[in-house]
mmCIF file of C-alpha atoms in Angstrom:
data_model
loop_
_atom_site.group_PDB
_atom_site.id
_atom_site.type_symbol
_atom_site.label_atom_id
_atom_site.label_comp_id
_atom_site.label_asym_id
_atom_site.label_seq_id
_atom_site.Cartn_x
_atom_site.Cartn_y
_atom_site.Cartn_z
ATOM 1 C CA MET A 226 23.925 4.725 -26.446
ATOM 2 C CA ARG A 227 26.729 4.198 -23.994
ATOM 3 C CA THR A 228 25.855 2.125 -21.016
ATOM 4 C CA VAL A 229 26.360 3.841 -17.622
ATOM 5 C CA THR A 230 26.244 2.007 -14.380
ATOM 6 C CA LEU A 231 23.941 3.574 -11.736
ATOM 7 C CA THR A 232 24.061 2.363 -8.013
ATOM 8 C CA ALA A 233 20.659 2.106 -6.417
ATOM 9 C CA GLY A 234 19.992 1.125 -2.890
ATOM 10 C CA PHE A 235 16.922 -0.876 -1.573
ATOM 11 C CA ILE A 236 15.297 -2.509 1.426
ATOM 12 C CA PRO A 237 14.393 -6.124 0.983
ATOM 13 C CA LEU A 238 10.549 -5.520 0.509
ATOM 14 C CA VAL A 239 8.033 -6.464 -2.109
ATOM 15 C CA ASP A 240 7.797 -2.846 -3.175
ATOM 16 C CA ALA A 241 11.427 -2.715 -4.190
ATOM 17 C CA ALA A 242 10.103 -4.820 -7.166
ATOM 18 C CA PRO A 243 10.278 -1.948 -9.719
ATOM 19 C CA LEU A 244 14.057 -1.426 -9.264
ATOM 20 C CA ILE A 245 14.574 -5.238 -9.363
ATOM 21 C CA VAL A 246 12.400 -5.849 -12.348
ATOM 22 C CA ALA A 247 13.961 -2.888 -14.225
ATOM 23 C CA HIS A 248 17.242 -4.679 -13.865
ATOM 24 C CA GLU A 249 16.204 -8.361 -14.431
ATOM 25 C CA MET A 250 13.781 -7.696 -17.264
ATOM 26 C CA GLY A 251 16.032 -5.430 -19.187
ATOM 27 C CA PHE A 252 14.061 -2.151 -18.880
ATOM 28 C CA ALA A 253 17.250 -0.397 -17.514
ATOM 29 C CA ALA A 254 19.369 -1.891 -20.213
ATOM 30 C CA GLU A 255 16.900 -0.516 -22.899
ATOM 31 C CA GLU A 256 17.670 2.926 -21.507
ATOM 32 C CA GLY A 257 21.392 2.562 -21.721
ATOM 33 C CA ILE A 258 21.894 1.967 -17.929
ATOM 34 C CA ALA A 259 23.138 -0.965 -15.779
ATOM 35 C CA LEU A 260 21.699 -0.933 -12.367
ATOM 36 C CA ASP A 261 23.915 -2.188 -9.506
ATOM 37 C CA LEU A 262 21.326 -2.982 -6.866
ATOM 38 C CA ARG A 263 22.688 -2.738 -3.168
ATOM 39 C CA PRO A 264 20.500 -4.020 -0.268
ATOM 40 C CA ALA A 265 20.465 -2.004 3.103
ATOM 41 C CA PRO A 266 19.838 -3.410 6.539
ATOM 42 C CA SER A 267 17.561 -0.430 7.601
ATOM 43 C CA TRP A 268 15.890 2.723 6.430
ATOM 44 C CA SER A 269 18.428 4.863 8.359
ATOM 45 C CA SER A 270 21.397 3.205 6.700
ATOM 46 C CA LEU A 271 19.699 3.539 3.307
ATOM 47 C CA ARG A 272 19.069 7.073 3.838
ATOM 48 C CA ASP A 273 22.568 7.741 4.813
ATOM 49 C CA MET A 274 24.008 5.744 1.753
ATOM 50 C CA LEU A 275 21.926 7.999 -0.479
ATOM 51 C CA SER A 276 22.712 11.273 1.458
ATOM 52 C CA PHE A 277 26.491 10.468 1.461
ATOM 53 C CA GLY A 278 26.791 9.542 -2.128
ATOM 54 C CA GLN A 279 27.317 5.894 -1.692
ATOM 55 C CA VAL A 280 24.384 5.178 -4.032
ATOM 56 C CA ASP A 281 22.997 7.219 -6.807
ATOM 57 C CA ALA A 282 19.317 6.532 -6.067
ATOM 58 C CA ALA A 283 17.278 4.663 -3.660
ATOM 59 C CA HIS A 284 13.978 2.833 -3.079
ATOM 60 C CA MET A 285 12.834 5.296 -0.173
ATOM 61 C CA LEU A 286 10.076 5.815 2.245
ATOM 62 C CA SER A 287 7.998 8.521 0.830
ATOM 63 C CA PRO A 288 8.101 10.825 3.952
ATOM 64 C CA VAL A 289 11.936 10.656 4.260
ATOM 65 C CA PRO A 290 12.877 13.333 1.458
ATOM 66 C CA ILE A 291 10.156 15.538 3.068
ATOM 67 C CA ALA A 292 11.478 15.148 6.570
ATOM 68 C CA ALA A 293 14.937 15.903 5.413
ATOM 69 C CA SER A 294 13.764 19.156 4.001
ATOM 70 C CA MET A 295 12.073 20.105 7.206
ATOM 71 C CA GLY A 296 15.322 19.434 9.182
ATOM 72 C CA LEU A 297 14.119 16.158 10.721
ATOM 73 C CA GLY A 298 16.313 13.215 11.219
ATOM 74 C CA GLY A 299 19.664 14.927 11.373
ATOM 75 C CA VAL A 300 20.700 14.551 7.645
ATOM 76 C CA GLY A 301 21.043 17.874 5.911
ATOM 77 C CA THR A 302 21.278 16.615 2.297
ATOM 78 C CA ALA A 303 18.581 17.769 0.062
ATOM 79 C CA LEU A 304 16.636 14.787 -1.404
ATOM 80 C CA ALA A 305 14.128 14.735 -4.344
ATOM 81 C CA ALA A 306 11.363 12.248 -4.851
ATOM 82 C CA VAL A 307 11.246 12.044 -8.564
ATOM 83 C CA SER A 308 8.552 9.260 -8.935
ATOM 84 C CA VAL A 309 6.486 7.117 -6.785
ATOM 85 C CA MET A 310 7.482 3.531 -6.835
ATOM 86 C CA SER A 311 4.700 2.014 -5.105
ATOM 87 C CA VAL A 312 1.217 2.707 -3.551
ATOM 88 C CA ASN A 313 -0.082 0.850 -0.444
ATOM 89 C CA GLY A 314 1.380 -2.481 0.372
ATOM 90 C CA ASN A 315 1.480 -2.268 4.146
ATOM 91 C CA VAL A 316 -0.135 -4.594 6.751
ATOM 92 C CA ILE A 317 -1.098 -4.062 10.450
ATOM 93 C CA GLY A 318 -0.827 -7.043 12.528
ATOM 94 C CA VAL A 319 -0.950 -8.034 16.202
ATOM 95 C CA ASN A 320 0.535 -10.679 18.443
ATOM 96 C CA ASP A 321 -1.055 -13.940 19.434
ATOM 97 C CA GLN A 322 -2.139 -12.572 22.891
ATOM 98 C CA LEU A 323 -3.934 -9.640 21.290
ATOM 99 C CA GLU A 324 -5.383 -11.873 18.591
ATOM 100 C CA ARG A 325 -6.975 -14.103 21.338
ATOM 101 C CA LYS A 326 -8.374 -11.002 23.163
ATOM 102 C CA LEU A 327 -9.723 -9.679 19.954
ATOM 103 C CA ARG A 328 -11.432 -12.941 19.019
ATOM 104 C CA ASP A 329 -12.945 -13.175 22.442
ATOM 105 C CA LEU A 330 -14.440 -9.749 21.942
ATOM 106 C CA GLY A 331 -16.037 -10.935 18.807
ATOM 107 C CA HIS A 332 -13.756 -9.336 16.222
ATOM 108 C CA ASP A 333 -13.773 -11.362 13.066
ATOM 109 C CA PHE A 334 -10.532 -10.173 11.385
ATOM 110 C CA ASP A 335 -12.517 -9.196 8.273
ATOM 111 C CA PHE A 336 -9.561 -7.197 7.148
ATOM 112 C CA ARG A 337 -11.917 -4.454 5.878
ATOM 113 C CA ASP A 338 -13.232 -2.210 8.719
ATOM 114 C CA PRO A 339 -10.766 -0.080 10.461
ATOM 115 C CA HIS A 340 -13.434 1.428 12.758
ATOM 116 C CA ALA A 341 -14.367 -1.983 14.078
ATOM 117 C CA ALA A 342 -10.612 -3.007 14.292
ATOM 118 C CA GLY A 343 -9.654 0.171 16.058
ATOM 119 C CA ALA A 344 -12.444 -0.095 18.515
ATOM 120 C CA ALA A 345 -11.670 -3.771 19.348
ATOM 121 C CA LEU A 346 -8.002 -3.005 19.696
ATOM 122 C CA PHE A 347 -8.651 -0.226 22.191
ATOM 123 C CA LYS A 348 -10.748 -2.716 24.281
ATOM 124 C CA ALA A 349 -8.138 -5.435 24.011
ATOM 125 C CA LYS A 350 -4.828 -3.623 24.769
ATOM 126 C CA THR A 351 -3.361 -3.504 28.228
ATOM 127 C CA GLY A 352 -1.825 -0.135 28.980
ATOM 128 C CA ARG A 353 -0.129 1.474 26.100
ATOM 129 C CA LEU A 354 -0.127 -0.278 22.833
ATOM 130 C CA ARG A 355 3.466 -0.931 21.756
ATOM 131 C CA ILE A 356 3.432 -0.878 17.887
ATOM 132 C CA GLY A 357 6.448 -1.380 15.673
ATOM 133 C CA VAL A 358 7.066 0.671 12.537
ATOM 134 C CA PRO A 359 10.030 0.584 10.296
ATOM 135 C CA PHE A 360 11.092 4.189 10.657
ATOM 136 C CA PRO A 361 9.941 7.329 12.371
ATOM 137 C CA PHE A 362 9.457 9.058 9.219
ATOM 138 C CA SER A 363 7.356 6.554 7.253
ATOM 139 C CA MET A 364 3.832 6.126 5.826
ATOM 140 C CA HIS A 365 3.598 3.325 8.408
ATOM 141 C CA CYS A 366 3.959 5.717 11.273
ATOM 142 C CA GLU A 367 1.542 8.271 9.506
ATOM 143 C CA LEU A 368 -1.166 5.733 8.769
ATOM 144 C CA VAL A 369 -1.116 4.340 12.212
ATOM 145 C CA SER A 370 -1.281 7.641 13.943
ATOM 146 C CA TYR A 371 -3.898 8.961 11.695
ATOM 147 C CA TRP A 372 -6.073 5.955 12.108
ATOM 148 C CA LEU A 373 -5.927 5.728 15.932
ATOM 149 C CA GLU A 374 -6.030 9.511 16.475
ATOM 150 C CA SER A 375 -9.072 9.780 14.321
ATOM 151 C CA LEU A 376 -10.788 7.096 16.434
ATOM 152 C CA GLY A 377 -10.160 9.128 19.616
ATOM 153 C CA TRP A 378 -7.084 7.546 20.875
ATOM 154 C CA ASP A 379 -4.609 9.639 22.961
ATOM 155 C CA LEU A 380 -1.434 9.144 21.017
ATOM 156 C CA THR A 381 0.807 10.141 23.954
ATOM 157 C CA GLY A 382 -1.076 8.041 26.602
ATOM 158 C CA ASP A 383 -2.398 5.077 24.566
ATOM 159 C CA LEU A 384 0.370 4.520 21.995
ATOM 160 C CA ASP A 385 4.044 3.670 22.073
ATOM 161 C CA ILE A 386 5.527 3.751 18.544
ATOM 162 C CA ARG A 387 8.807 1.899 18.389
ATOM 163 C CA THR A 388 11.303 1.667 15.436
ATOM 164 C CA VAL A 389 11.970 -1.943 14.066
ATOM 165 C CA PRO A 390 13.728 -2.784 10.916
ATOM 166 C CA PRO A 391 11.191 -4.569 8.529
ATOM 167 C CA PRO A 392 13.071 -8.025 8.596
ATOM 168 C CA LEU A 393 13.129 -8.029 12.410
ATOM 169 C CA MET A 394 9.466 -7.256 12.990
ATOM 170 C CA GLY A 395 8.404 -10.813 13.617
ATOM 171 C CA ASP A 396 11.452 -11.388 15.967
ATOM 172 C CA ALA A 397 10.353 -8.257 18.072
ATOM 173 C CA ILE A 398 6.762 -9.770 18.338
ATOM 174 C CA THR A 399 8.406 -13.119 19.525
ATOM 175 C CA ALA A 400 10.740 -11.428 22.066
ATOM 176 C CA GLY A 401 7.616 -9.425 23.550
ATOM 177 C CA GLU A 402 9.279 -6.080 22.546
ATOM 178 C CA ILE A 403 6.119 -4.941 20.731
ATOM 179 C CA ASP A 404 2.395 -5.962 20.719
ATOM 180 C CA ALA A 405 1.628 -4.905 17.085
ATOM 181 C CA PHE A 406 3.205 -3.725 13.971
ATOM 182 C CA CYS A 407 2.713 -1.825 10.803
ATOM 183 C CA VAL A 408 5.072 -3.160 8.065
ATOM 184 C CA GLY A 409 5.490 -3.620 4.397
ATOM 185 C CA GLU A 410 5.064 -7.072 2.895
ATOM 186 C CA PRO A 411 6.481 -9.668 3.074
ATOM 187 C CA TRP A 412 7.352 -9.150 6.555
ATOM 188 C CA GLY A 413 3.809 -9.108 7.959
ATOM 189 C CA SER A 414 3.211 -12.475 6.326
ATOM 190 C CA ARG A 415 6.576 -13.714 7.523
ATOM 191 C CA ALA A 416 5.605 -12.859 11.142
ATOM 192 C CA VAL A 417 2.360 -14.726 10.649
ATOM 193 C CA ASP A 418 4.158 -17.890 9.365
ATOM 194 C CA GLN A 419 7.108 -17.923 11.931
ATOM 195 C CA ASN A 420 5.983 -15.615 14.869
ATOM 196 C CA GLY A 421 2.381 -16.378 15.403
ATOM 197 C CA ALA A 422 1.163 -12.990 14.535
ATOM 198 C CA ALA A 423 -2.251 -12.164 12.969
ATOM 199 C CA LEU A 424 -2.975 -9.500 10.344
ATOM 200 C CA LEU A 425 -5.634 -6.989 11.377
ATOM 201 C CA LEU A 426 -5.913 -4.503 8.466
ATOM 202 C CA PRO A 427 -4.169 -3.562 5.128
ATOM 203 C CA GLY A 428 -2.849 -0.095 5.241
ATOM 204 C CA SER A 429 -5.064 0.698 2.211
ATOM 205 C CA ALA A 430 -7.928 0.435 4.610
ATOM 206 C CA ILE A 431 -6.921 3.692 6.322
ATOM 207 C CA TRP A 432 -6.056 5.551 3.046
ATOM 208 C CA ASN A 433 -7.068 3.848 -0.176
ATOM 209 C CA PHE A 434 -4.338 5.211 -2.206
ATOM 210 C CA ALA A 435 -1.274 6.108 -0.081
ATOM 211 C CA PRO A 436 2.239 6.867 -1.745
ATOM 212 C CA GLU A 437 4.420 4.245 -0.012
ATOM 213 C CA LYS A 438 7.851 4.297 -1.562
ATOM 214 C CA VAL A 439 9.491 6.852 -3.878
ATOM 215 C CA LEU A 440 12.475 6.826 -6.182
ATOM 216 C CA ALA A 441 14.840 9.153 -4.353
ATOM 217 C CA VAL A 442 17.842 10.941 -5.398
ATOM 218 C CA ARG A 443 20.117 13.827 -4.100
ATOM 219 C CA THR A 444 18.774 17.127 -5.350
ATOM 220 C CA ASP A 445 22.241 18.110 -6.545
ATOM 221 C CA TRP A 446 22.671 14.905 -8.575
ATOM 222 C CA ALA A 447 19.185 15.378 -10.226
ATOM 223 C CA GLU A 448 20.243 18.837 -11.415
ATOM 224 C CA THR A 449 23.712 17.679 -12.766
ATOM 225 C CA GLU A 450 22.818 14.201 -14.064
ATOM 226 C CA GLN A 451 19.341 14.880 -15.686
ATOM 227 C CA SER A 452 19.985 12.549 -18.668
ATOM 228 C CA LEU A 453 20.701 9.607 -16.478
ATOM 229 C CA LEU A 454 18.004 10.457 -14.172
ATOM 230 C CA PHE A 455 15.378 10.528 -16.861
ATOM 231 C CA ARG A 456 16.497 7.226 -18.043
ATOM 232 C CA LEU A 457 16.196 5.738 -14.644
ATOM 233 C CA ILE A 458 12.767 7.287 -14.303
ATOM 234 C CA ARG A 459 11.602 5.643 -17.543
ATOM 235 C CA ALA A 460 13.010 2.254 -16.726
ATOM 236 C CA VAL A 461 11.412 2.155 -13.343
ATOM 237 C CA TRP A 462 8.165 3.325 -14.914
ATOM 238 C CA ARG A 463 8.313 0.471 -17.516
ATOM 239 C CA ALA A 464 8.920 -2.045 -14.749
ATOM 240 C CA GLY A 465 5.929 -0.895 -12.879
ATOM 241 C CA ARG A 466 3.827 -1.208 -15.986
ATOM 242 C CA TRP A 467 4.913 -4.714 -16.440
ATOM 243 C CA LEU A 468 4.284 -5.548 -12.759
ATOM 244 C CA ALA A 469 0.790 -4.227 -13.091
ATOM 245 C CA GLN A 470 0.059 -6.659 -16.023
ATOM 246 C CA ASP A 471 -2.124 -9.873 -15.326
ATOM 247 C CA GLY A 472 0.047 -12.801 -15.057
ATOM 248 C CA SER A 473 3.105 -11.055 -13.839
ATOM 249 C CA ALA A 474 2.880 -11.868 -10.260
ATOM 250 C CA LEU A 475 4.401 -15.399 -10.305
ATOM 251 C CA LEU A 476 7.374 -14.499 -12.390
ATOM 252 C CA ALA A 477 7.915 -11.361 -10.277
ATOM 253 C CA ALA A 478 7.826 -13.361 -7.118
ATOM 254 C CA GLU A 479 10.418 -15.783 -8.476
ATOM 255 C CA MET A 480 12.693 -12.901 -9.311
ATOM 256 C CA LEU A 481 12.279 -11.223 -5.845
ATOM 257 C CA SER A 482 12.816 -14.448 -4.075
ATOM 258 C CA ARG A 483 16.390 -14.832 -5.181
ATOM 259 C CA PRO A 484 19.179 -14.682 -2.512
ATOM 260 C CA GLY A 485 20.655 -11.321 -3.735
ATOM 261 C CA TYR A 486 17.060 -9.640 -3.216
ATOM 262 C CA LEU A 487 14.556 -10.859 -0.739
ATOM 263 C CA ASN A 488 15.775 -14.488 -0.166
ATOM 264 C CA LEU A 489 12.353 -15.793 0.665
ATOM 265 C CA SER A 490 9.953 -18.281 -0.854
ATOM 266 C CA ALA A 491 8.209 -17.139 -4.067
ATOM 267 C CA GLU A 492 4.962 -18.271 -2.365
ATOM 268 C CA VAL A 493 5.055 -15.837 0.395
ATOM 269 C CA LEU A 494 5.974 -12.946 -1.957
ATOM 270 C CA GLU A 495 3.181 -13.837 -4.410
ATOM 271 C CA ARG A 496 0.599 -13.233 -1.570
ATOM 272 C CA ALA A 497 1.320 -9.603 -1.492
ATOM 273 C CA LEU A 498 1.579 -9.203 -5.413
ATOM 274 C CA SER A 499 -1.843 -10.838 -5.737
ATOM 275 C CA GLY A 500 -3.450 -9.287 -2.739
ATOM 276 C CA GLN A 501 -4.423 -12.759 -1.395
ATOM 277 C CA LEU A 502 -2.875 -12.717 2.129
ATOM 278 C CA VAL A 503 -2.912 -15.407 4.768
ATOM 279 C CA ILE A 504 -3.750 -13.618 7.970
ATOM 280 C CA SER A 505 -3.348 -16.091 10.785
ATOM 281 C CA ARG A 506 -1.784 -19.334 11.741
ATOM 282 C CA LYS A 507 -5.121 -21.010 11.079
ATOM 283 C CA GLY A 508 -4.502 -20.448 7.337
ATOM 284 C CA GLU A 509 -7.430 -17.885 7.171
ATOM 285 C CA GLU A 510 -6.997 -15.924 3.824
ATOM 286 C CA ARG A 511 -8.357 -12.455 2.924
ATOM 287 C CA HIS A 512 -8.142 -10.675 -0.337
ATOM 288 C CA ALA A 513 -7.307 -6.967 -0.470
ATOM 289 C CA ASP A 514 -8.172 -5.141 -3.703
ATOM 290 C CA ARG A 515 -5.126 -3.160 -4.933
ATOM 291 C CA PHE A 516 -3.083 -4.343 -2.022
ATOM 292 C CA VAL A 517 0.042 -2.773 -3.732
ATOM 293 C CA GLU A 518 -0.048 -0.815 -6.883
ATOM 294 C CA PHE A 519 2.969 -0.076 -9.257
ATOM 295 C CA HIS A 520 1.459 1.575 -12.230
ATOM 296 C CA ASN A 521 -2.447 1.852 -12.682
ATOM 297 C CA GLY A 522 -4.268 4.773 -11.497
ATOM 298 C CA SER A 523 -1.182 7.224 -12.030
ATOM 299 C CA ALA A 524 0.400 5.352 -9.192
ATOM 300 C CA THR A 525 3.894 6.597 -10.247
ATOM 301 C CA PHE A 526 3.034 10.363 -10.448
ATOM 302 C CA PRO A 527 4.558 12.436 -7.631
ATOM 303 C CA TRP A 528 1.741 14.397 -6.552
ATOM 304 C CA ARG A 529 2.474 17.587 -4.720
ATOM 305 C CA SER A 530 -0.587 17.188 -2.713
ATOM 306 C CA GLN A 531 0.458 13.881 -1.463
ATOM 307 C CA ALA A 532 3.701 15.555 -0.336
ATOM 308 C CA ALA A 533 1.644 18.255 1.293
ATOM 309 C CA TRP A 534 -0.407 15.686 3.337
ATOM 310 C CA ILE A 535 2.818 14.021 4.472
ATOM 311 C CA ALA A 536 4.494 17.389 5.319
ATOM 312 C CA ASP A 537 1.348 18.458 7.259
ATOM 313 C CA ARG A 538 1.427 15.298 9.254
ATOM 314 C CA LEU A 539 5.182 15.602 10.080
ATOM 315 C CA ALA A 540 4.748 19.347 10.996
ATOM 316 C CA ARG A 541 1.902 18.398 13.473
ATOM 317 C CA ARG A 542 4.039 15.764 15.115
ATOM 318 C CA SER A 543 7.229 17.694 15.260
ATOM 319 C CA GLY A 544 5.983 21.169 16.005
ATOM 320 C CA LYS A 545 7.438 22.650 12.787
ATOM 321 C CA SER A 546 5.652 25.693 11.278
ATOM 322 C CA PRO A 547 3.084 25.539 8.440
ATOM 323 C CA GLU A 548 5.315 27.558 6.162
ATOM 324 C CA ILE A 549 8.121 24.858 6.630
ATOM 325 C CA ALA A 550 5.611 22.096 5.829
ATOM 326 C CA ARG A 551 4.432 23.915 2.682
ATOM 327 C CA ALA A 552 7.948 24.439 1.372
ATOM 328 C CA ALA A 553 8.745 20.859 2.016
ATOM 329 C CA ALA A 554 6.266 19.625 -0.236
ATOM 330 C CA SER A 555 8.381 20.919 -3.116
ATOM 331 C CA VAL A 556 10.591 17.729 -2.690
ATOM 332 C CA PHE A 557 8.125 15.766 -4.784
ATOM 333 C CA ARG A 558 9.184 16.732 -8.284
ATOM 334 C CA PRO A 559 6.345 16.223 -10.924
ATOM 335 C CA ASP A 560 8.329 18.634 -13.207
ATOM 336 C CA LEU A 561 11.147 16.366 -13.547
ATOM 337 C CA TYR A 562 8.915 13.359 -13.843
ATOM 338 C CA ARG A 563 7.184 15.151 -16.743
ATOM 339 C CA GLN A 564 10.269 15.858 -18.490
ATOM 340 C CA ALA A 565 11.470 12.268 -18.112
ATOM 341 C CA MET A 566 8.131 10.935 -19.629
ATOM 342 C CA HIS A 567 7.938 13.418 -22.408
ATOM 343 C CA ARG A 568 7.507 11.612 -25.855
ATOM 344 C CA THR A 569 6.865 8.219 -24.279
ATOM 345 C CA GLU A 570 3.483 6.577 -24.311
ATOM 346 C CA ALA A 571 2.512 7.716 -20.881
ATOM 347 C CA ASP A 572 -0.470 9.918 -20.492
ATOM 348 C CA LEU A 573 0.056 12.201 -17.437
ATOM 349 C CA PRO A 574 -2.394 14.126 -15.353
ATOM 350 C CA GLY A 575 -2.828 17.707 -16.407
ATOM 351 C CA ALA A 576 -2.531 19.065 -12.746
ATOM 352 C CA SER A 577 0.250 18.337 -10.260
ATOM 353 C CA GLY A 578 -1.829 18.582 -7.232
ATOM 354 C CA LYS A 579 -5.311 17.542 -6.118
ATOM 355 C CA VAL A 580 -7.668 17.318 -3.268
ATOM 356 C CA GLU A 581 -6.503 14.086 -1.330
ATOM 357 C CA GLY A 582 -9.313 11.897 -0.219
ATOM 358 C CA SER A 583 -11.886 13.377 -2.456
ATOM 359 C CA LEU A 584 -12.216 10.388 -4.862
ATOM 360 C CA SER A 585 -14.912 8.000 -3.555
ATOM 361 C CA ALA A 586 -14.657 6.039 -6.921
ATOM 362 C CA ASP A 587 -12.329 5.743 -9.838
ATOM 363 C CA THR A 588 -12.408 9.057 -11.746
ATOM 364 C CA ALA A 589 -11.400 10.143 -15.146
ATOM 365 C CA VAL A 590 -9.242 13.424 -15.090
ATOM 366 C CA ALA A 591 -7.914 15.750 -17.538
ATOM 367 C CA SER A 592 -4.813 14.690 -19.375
ATOM 368 C CA ALA A 593 -3.115 15.040 -22.707
ATOM 369 C CA GLU A 594 -4.504 12.005 -24.207
ATOM 370 C CA GLY A 595 -7.656 11.764 -22.288
ATOM 371 C CA ARG A 596 -6.874 8.282 -20.880
ATOM 372 C CA VAL A 597 -6.069 9.096 -17.165
ATOM 373 C CA ILE A 598 -8.218 7.243 -14.597
ATOM 374 C CA LEU A 599 -7.345 8.047 -10.894
ATOM 375 C CA TYR A 600 -8.227 5.353 -8.501
ATOM 376 C CA ARG A 601 -10.356 5.865 -5.357
ATOM 377 C CA ASP A 602 -8.190 7.617 -2.683
ATOM 378 C CA SER A 603 -10.480 8.077 0.207
ATOM 379 C CA PHE A 604 -9.421 8.130 3.851
ATOM 380 C CA PHE A 605 -11.312 5.802 6.117
ATOM 381 C CA ASP A 606 -12.940 8.607 8.134
ATOM 382 C CA GLY A 607 -14.247 10.562 5.111
ATOM 383 C CA ARG A 608 -12.004 13.613 5.571
ATOM 384 C CA ILE A 609 -10.337 15.304 2.660
ATOM 385 C CA PHE A 610 -7.027 17.292 2.600
ATOM 386 C CA GLU A 611 -6.739 20.364 0.322
ATOM 387 C CA PRO A 612 -3.193 21.677 0.224
ATOM 388 C CA GLN A 613 -2.664 25.327 1.283
ATOM 389 C CA GLU A 614 -0.637 27.460 -1.346
#
C-alpha cells in the first residue's frame, strides 16, 4: 500500500490524543497514511484552516460542522463529522474570589452535584457572571447554557459568555476578564496550578455522555477521497481503542507532553486521562468517572441524534428555523463511519439515532455481533431529547 501524507489540524488539548496517538503509535502507518499534525492557536483559525483546504482533516468542536451547515459563523464550506474523537473531557472552574464566596456559603466542591453548584454560584455571583468558553459554537457553550437555564437563570440578564482560546483561559482569570470558565483539559488544571482557579464541576455532570470533539473533513473531500478518509477513520478508531486500555494513560501523557503537541508536564495531562483531578490550590483531589472517553460505550460513533440535539440548541440561540436544524443534523455521517469500519473487528450499533438522555444505566443494544454496550447518557435534570424526523 502506497503511503500517503494527510495533513490534520488540532488544538493543544488532551482530547487531541487520538490523532497524536494514531501518528506516534503507528496506527496511521498501518493504514498506509502519514499524518502531518499541525497545531492551531484557536478554534476559529483551525476551522478556517480546514475550510480553506490548508489541512485535510481536523480535531474539531462537535458543534462547528453543524453551525457551518446552519449558516452560522460566516464560513460557507460544507463540513462533515465522520467520527466522534472524544466524549466529555471539560471542566467548569471559578476564580479565587468566587471560590471563597462559594465556600463561605457552605459549598463543598464535591465535583458531582450540578444542582447545588449552580444554586451556590447564583448566590455567590455579583451582577452578570462572566464565563469564558473556547468558541461560540462549542459543547462548552451548550453545556453551560443548558445547565444554568435549566436551573432558572436568565441567560440574558445573569450570564455573559465570552470567547477565550483554551490556552489563555487561566490568563483571562488572572487578568480579571472572566469570573469562571468551561474549558477542555489540561487548561482547567493549568488554571488551578498557575492562576488560582478552582474546579467546580466536570462537564459530564451536566450531560453524562456529551460528544465533545469530532474528526471533521470537508464534505467535498470526503466524497472524492473516500479511500483515504476510511483509512484515517480506522487509524483514529484504533488509537482511541488503545487509549481506552488500562495502563495507557502514563505513556499517552508522555506523548502528549512533547513540545510539538501540548508542551506541558505529563503529570498534569495524566490527571485528565485518569479522571483524577486536582481541583484547588489546596491540592484537593476529586475523581470523575469516565471523565474523558475515547472508545468505550460506542464513543466514536457519530450519532445523528447527538447532532440533532446540538442543532436544536444552536437554532434556539440563533433564531434559526426547526427545519434548518433538522437538516443540519445530517453533517454527522454514520453512513461513512459504517463503510470505513466494515470488515474490521468493530461492532457497531444497529441504529444511527437514539433518544438522547434516556439511558440511566449502561445498556446493551442491538448490533451485528451483539456486543455493544452504550454508556449512561443522562442529562442532569432528567430531560430527554427525541429528534424530530
